Short mmCIF file of C-alpha atoms in Angstrom, two decimals:
data_model
loop_
_atom_site.label_atom_id
_atom_site.label_comp_id
_atom_site.label_asym_id
_atom_site.label_seq_id
_atom_site.Cartn_x
_atom_site.Cartn_y
_atom_site.Cartn_z
CA UNK B 4 -28.91 -90.42 1.15
CA UNK B 5 -32.00 -89.81 -0.98
CA UNK B 6 -33.80 -88.18 1.96
CA UNK B 7 -30.87 -85.88 2.61
CA UNK B 8 -30.82 -84.82 -1.05
CA UNK B 9 -34.53 -84.04 -0.98
CA UNK B 10 -34.12 -81.84 2.08
CA UNK B 11 -31.28 -79.92 0.45
CA UNK B 12 -33.31 -79.44 -2.72
CA UNK B 13 -36.33 -78.24 -0.68
CA UNK B 14 -34.21 -75.62 1.12
CA UNK B 15 -32.84 -74.36 -2.18
CA UNK B 16 -36.36 -74.00 -3.62
CA UNK B 17 -37.53 -72.14 -0.50
CA UNK B 18 -34.57 -69.74 -0.74
CA UNK B 19 -35.30 -69.17 -4.41
CA UNK B 20 -38.97 -68.46 -3.74
CA UNK B 21 -38.14 -66.06 -0.86
CA UNK B 22 -35.60 -64.26 -3.02
CA UNK B 23 -38.10 -63.97 -5.84
CA UNK B 24 -40.76 -62.57 -3.48
CA UNK B 25 -38.24 -60.10 -2.06
CA UNK B 26 -37.29 -58.93 -5.55
CA UNK B 27 -40.95 -58.47 -6.49
CA UNK B 28 -41.67 -56.47 -3.29
CA UNK B 29 -38.57 -54.31 -3.78
CA UNK B 30 -39.53 -53.65 -7.39
CA UNK B 31 -43.08 -52.68 -6.30
CA UNK B 32 -41.68 -50.47 -3.53
CA UNK B 33 -39.36 -48.67 -5.92
CA UNK B 34 -42.09 -48.19 -8.52
CA UNK B 35 -44.47 -46.90 -5.84
CA UNK B 36 -41.89 -44.45 -4.50
CA UNK B 37 -41.17 -43.28 -8.02
CA UNK B 38 -44.90 -42.75 -8.67
CA UNK B 39 -45.39 -40.89 -5.38
CA UNK B 40 -42.38 -38.69 -6.10
CA UNK B 41 -43.69 -37.87 -9.57
CA UNK B 42 -47.16 -37.20 -8.18
CA UNK B 43 -45.70 -34.94 -5.50
CA UNK B 44 -43.79 -33.04 -8.12
CA UNK B 45 -46.97 -32.61 -10.15
CA UNK B 46 -48.89 -31.43 -7.09
CA UNK B 47 -46.09 -29.02 -6.16
CA UNK B 48 -46.05 -27.73 -9.72
CA UNK B 49 -49.81 -27.25 -9.67
CA UNK B 50 -49.58 -25.50 -6.31
CA UNK B 51 -46.88 -23.20 -7.68
CA UNK B 52 -49.02 -22.42 -10.73
CA UNK B 53 -52.06 -21.78 -8.53
CA UNK B 54 -50.03 -19.45 -6.33
CA UNK B 55 -48.66 -17.58 -9.32
CA UNK B 56 -52.15 -17.33 -10.77
CA UNK B 57 -53.50 -16.03 -7.47
CA UNK B 58 -50.73 -13.45 -7.31
CA UNK B 59 -51.50 -12.36 -10.87
CA UNK B 60 -55.26 -12.16 -10.31
CA UNK B 61 -54.91 -10.28 -7.04
CA UNK B 62 -53.01 -7.40 -8.65
CA UNK B 63 -53.79 -4.07 -7.07
CA UNK B 64 -56.37 -1.78 -8.72
CA UNK B 65 -57.42 1.75 -7.81
CA UNK B 66 -60.91 3.20 -8.12
CA UNK B 67 -60.75 6.76 -9.44
CA UNK B 68 -64.47 7.57 -9.21
CA UNK B 69 -65.92 8.84 -5.94
CA UNK B 70 -69.48 7.81 -5.00
CA UNK B 71 -70.00 6.09 -8.35
CA UNK B 72 -72.92 4.11 -6.92
CA UNK B 73 -74.58 7.18 -5.33
CA UNK B 74 -75.05 5.23 -2.12
CA UNK B 75 -74.28 8.35 -0.08
CA UNK B 76 -77.83 9.33 -1.02
CA UNK B 77 -76.60 12.55 -2.63
CA UNK B 78 -74.31 13.79 -5.40
CA UNK B 79 -71.13 13.93 -3.29
CA UNK B 80 -68.04 13.81 -5.52
CA UNK B 81 -69.92 14.88 -8.63
CA UNK B 82 -70.05 18.23 -10.41
CA UNK B 83 -73.39 19.26 -11.92
CA UNK B 84 -73.71 21.73 -14.77
CA UNK B 85 -77.13 22.50 -16.25
CA UNK B 86 -78.00 24.71 -19.19
CA UNK B 87 -81.66 25.41 -19.84
CA UNK B 88 -84.37 23.65 -17.88
CA UNK B 89 -83.89 20.58 -15.68
CA UNK B 90 -81.01 18.82 -13.97
CA UNK B 91 -79.91 15.67 -12.14
CA UNK B 92 -81.79 14.17 -9.20
CA UNK B 93 -80.97 11.41 -6.71
CA UNK B 94 -83.56 8.67 -7.07
CA UNK B 95 -84.61 6.17 -4.39
CA UNK B 96 -87.42 4.73 -6.48
CA UNK B 97 -89.96 7.43 -5.70
CA UNK B 98 -88.78 10.23 -8.01
CA UNK B 99 -91.41 10.96 -10.65
CA UNK B 100 -89.78 13.07 -13.40
CA UNK B 101 -91.78 15.72 -15.27
CA UNK B 102 -93.32 14.56 -18.53
CA UNK B 103 -94.07 11.05 -19.68
CA UNK B 104 -91.55 9.19 -17.53
CA UNK B 105 -92.68 7.31 -14.42
CA UNK B 106 -90.80 6.32 -11.24
CA UNK B 107 -88.34 3.44 -11.54
CA UNK B 108 -86.44 1.57 -8.81
CA UNK B 109 -82.70 2.26 -8.53
CA UNK B 110 -80.52 0.25 -10.89
CA UNK B 111 -78.82 -1.26 -7.82
CA UNK B 112 -78.57 -0.52 -4.13
CA UNK B 113 -80.72 2.21 -2.61
CA UNK B 114 -79.98 5.10 -4.96
CA UNK B 115 -79.10 6.11 -8.50
CA UNK B 116 -79.15 9.45 -10.37
CA UNK B 117 -81.63 10.48 -13.04
CA UNK B 118 -81.85 13.42 -15.45
CA UNK B 119 -85.09 15.40 -15.78
CA UNK B 120 -86.45 18.49 -17.54
CA UNK B 121 -89.59 20.40 -18.40
CA UNK B 122 -88.04 22.17 -21.37
CA UNK B 123 -84.95 22.07 -23.63
CA UNK B 124 -81.60 21.80 -21.90
CA UNK B 125 -78.16 20.23 -21.49
CA UNK B 126 -77.40 18.38 -18.25
CA UNK B 127 -73.87 17.34 -17.27
CA UNK B 128 -72.77 15.20 -14.35
CA UNK B 129 -68.99 14.78 -14.18
CA UNK B 130 -65.96 14.09 -12.01
CA UNK B 131 -62.51 15.62 -12.16
CA UNK B 132 -59.47 13.44 -11.59
CA UNK B 133 -55.74 13.29 -12.09
CA UNK B 134 -54.58 10.38 -14.20
CA UNK B 135 -52.06 8.32 -12.20
CA UNK B 136 -48.70 7.27 -13.60
CA UNK B 137 -47.56 3.80 -14.68
CA UNK B 138 -51.02 2.67 -15.78
CA UNK B 139 -51.15 -0.91 -17.07
CA UNK B 140 -54.93 -1.09 -17.53
CA UNK B 141 -57.91 1.26 -17.29
CA UNK B 142 -61.59 0.34 -17.57
CA UNK B 143 -64.47 2.80 -17.47
CA UNK B 144 -67.86 1.21 -16.76
CA UNK B 145 -71.34 2.26 -15.72
CA UNK B 146 -75.00 1.21 -15.80
CA UNK B 147 -77.74 3.30 -17.40
CA UNK B 148 -81.38 3.41 -18.39
CA UNK B 149 -82.36 5.49 -21.42
CA UNK B 150 -85.90 6.77 -21.95
CA UNK B 151 -86.25 9.09 -24.93
CA UNK B 152 -89.83 10.30 -25.39
CA UNK B 153 -89.05 12.14 -28.60
CA UNK B 154 -89.53 10.48 -31.98
CA UNK B 155 -85.79 9.92 -32.53
CA UNK B 156 -82.27 10.53 -31.32
CA UNK B 157 -80.35 13.43 -32.84
CA UNK B 158 -76.66 14.24 -32.70
CA UNK B 159 -76.18 16.29 -30.57
CA UNK B 160 -79.63 17.78 -29.85
CA UNK B 161 -81.33 14.67 -28.40
CA UNK B 162 -78.47 12.53 -27.15
CA UNK B 163 -76.92 10.66 -24.22
CA UNK B 164 -73.11 10.67 -24.38
CA UNK B 165 -70.04 9.98 -22.27
CA UNK B 166 -66.92 12.06 -22.85
CA UNK B 167 -63.35 12.38 -21.62
CA UNK B 168 -62.53 16.08 -21.36
CA UNK B 169 -59.41 18.00 -20.45
CA UNK B 170 -59.25 20.35 -17.46
CA UNK B 171 -60.66 23.18 -19.57
CA UNK B 172 -63.64 21.10 -20.70
CA UNK B 173 -62.36 20.52 -24.23
CA UNK B 174 -63.05 17.14 -25.80
CA UNK B 175 -60.32 14.49 -25.67
CA UNK B 176 -62.42 11.48 -26.67
CA UNK B 177 -66.05 10.44 -26.94
CA UNK B 178 -66.47 7.08 -25.19
CA UNK B 179 -70.14 6.44 -25.92
CA UNK B 180 -73.22 8.08 -27.42
CA UNK B 181 -76.69 7.25 -28.62
CA UNK B 182 -77.25 7.54 -32.35
CA UNK B 183 -80.16 8.15 -34.72
CA UNK B 184 -81.97 4.86 -35.24
CA UNK B 185 -81.21 3.52 -31.75
CA UNK B 186 -84.06 2.15 -29.66
CA UNK B 187 -85.77 5.04 -27.86
CA UNK B 188 -86.56 3.02 -24.73
CA UNK B 189 -83.55 1.16 -23.33
CA UNK B 190 -84.79 0.39 -19.83
CA UNK B 191 -82.18 -2.31 -19.23
CA UNK B 192 -80.45 -1.60 -17.02
CA UNK B 193 -77.66 -1.45 -19.58
CA UNK B 194 -74.19 -2.32 -18.27
CA UNK B 195 -71.47 -0.72 -20.37
CA UNK B 196 -67.68 -1.11 -20.18
CA UNK B 197 -64.86 0.45 -22.21
CA UNK B 198 -61.09 -0.05 -22.24
CA UNK B 199 -59.35 3.31 -21.81
CA UNK B 200 -55.86 1.94 -21.20
CA UNK B 201 -54.12 3.48 -24.22
CA UNK B 202 -55.92 6.80 -23.81
CA UNK B 203 -55.08 7.24 -20.13
CA UNK B 204 -51.49 6.08 -20.65
CA UNK B 205 -51.12 9.06 -22.97
CA UNK B 206 -52.58 11.37 -20.31
CA UNK B 207 -50.61 10.28 -17.24
CA UNK B 208 -50.26 13.07 -14.70
CA UNK B 209 -52.89 15.26 -16.36
CA UNK B 210 -56.17 16.52 -14.93
CA UNK B 211 -59.21 15.26 -16.86
CA UNK B 212 -62.97 15.05 -16.54
CA UNK B 213 -65.25 12.05 -17.02
CA UNK B 214 -68.47 13.69 -18.21
CA UNK B 215 -71.92 12.09 -18.60
CA UNK B 216 -74.13 14.36 -20.70
CA UNK B 217 -77.82 14.28 -21.56
CA UNK B 218 -79.07 16.83 -24.07
CA UNK B 219 -82.75 17.32 -24.87
CA UNK B 220 -84.02 19.77 -27.45
CA UNK B 221 -86.80 17.67 -29.00
CA UNK B 222 -88.80 16.33 -26.07
CA UNK B 223 -88.72 14.69 -22.66
CA UNK B 224 -85.64 12.53 -22.11
CA UNK B 225 -84.71 10.75 -18.87
CA UNK B 226 -81.40 8.98 -18.37
CA UNK B 227 -80.60 6.99 -15.24
CA UNK B 228 -76.95 6.56 -14.16
CA UNK B 229 -75.44 4.16 -11.60
CA UNK B 230 -72.40 2.00 -10.79
CA UNK B 231 -69.87 4.36 -12.38
CA UNK B 232 -66.33 3.02 -12.08
CA UNK B 233 -62.89 3.82 -13.45
CA UNK B 234 -60.46 1.10 -12.38
CA UNK B 235 -56.74 1.45 -13.08
#
């Protein structure tokens, strides 16, 4: 009788232990599934955010400047207007301008453009373009080197400036200019960038000019230009 009772008790303990182990395993399984599901949701959310970010970053942009890096080896796309003595020259690193300036390697690539003179003058290099519609952003950028061999800058007689002009050549906005007191030798190269979004939004559909102008009435003055870009 005692032996039979012990066997019954043993079976009950074994069932209880098995049930307890089953409950613990089931609880672990459910917790694990819950964690995996939450992790998957987080990963999916991150993937969605990454995709949205990629879509945002990869928004289309248009380049409005032709041959802004001068890598055609000539001034294709650009209009040149010189008053007085001098002009603009494609430089491959060998161009030795008149006066004090010496040859310099291109800012980047194989070519850039450089102004030169042997007497007073005004030298314009510009591009005409039609401002597209529905602009959401517009950035004008370029690289330059400035070498003024006069004793100072003067507005406007000894100056490097960048202007937005209308189709008739009248000033809409000055984007950049040197000023009296600026360093005379800015070999750099200097990388410059300006936000023109608001300006171009007000000019949608109109013909404009982006004009880079070097004026020299006080002495030799060489400006190098490269990597011109207008992204909208």
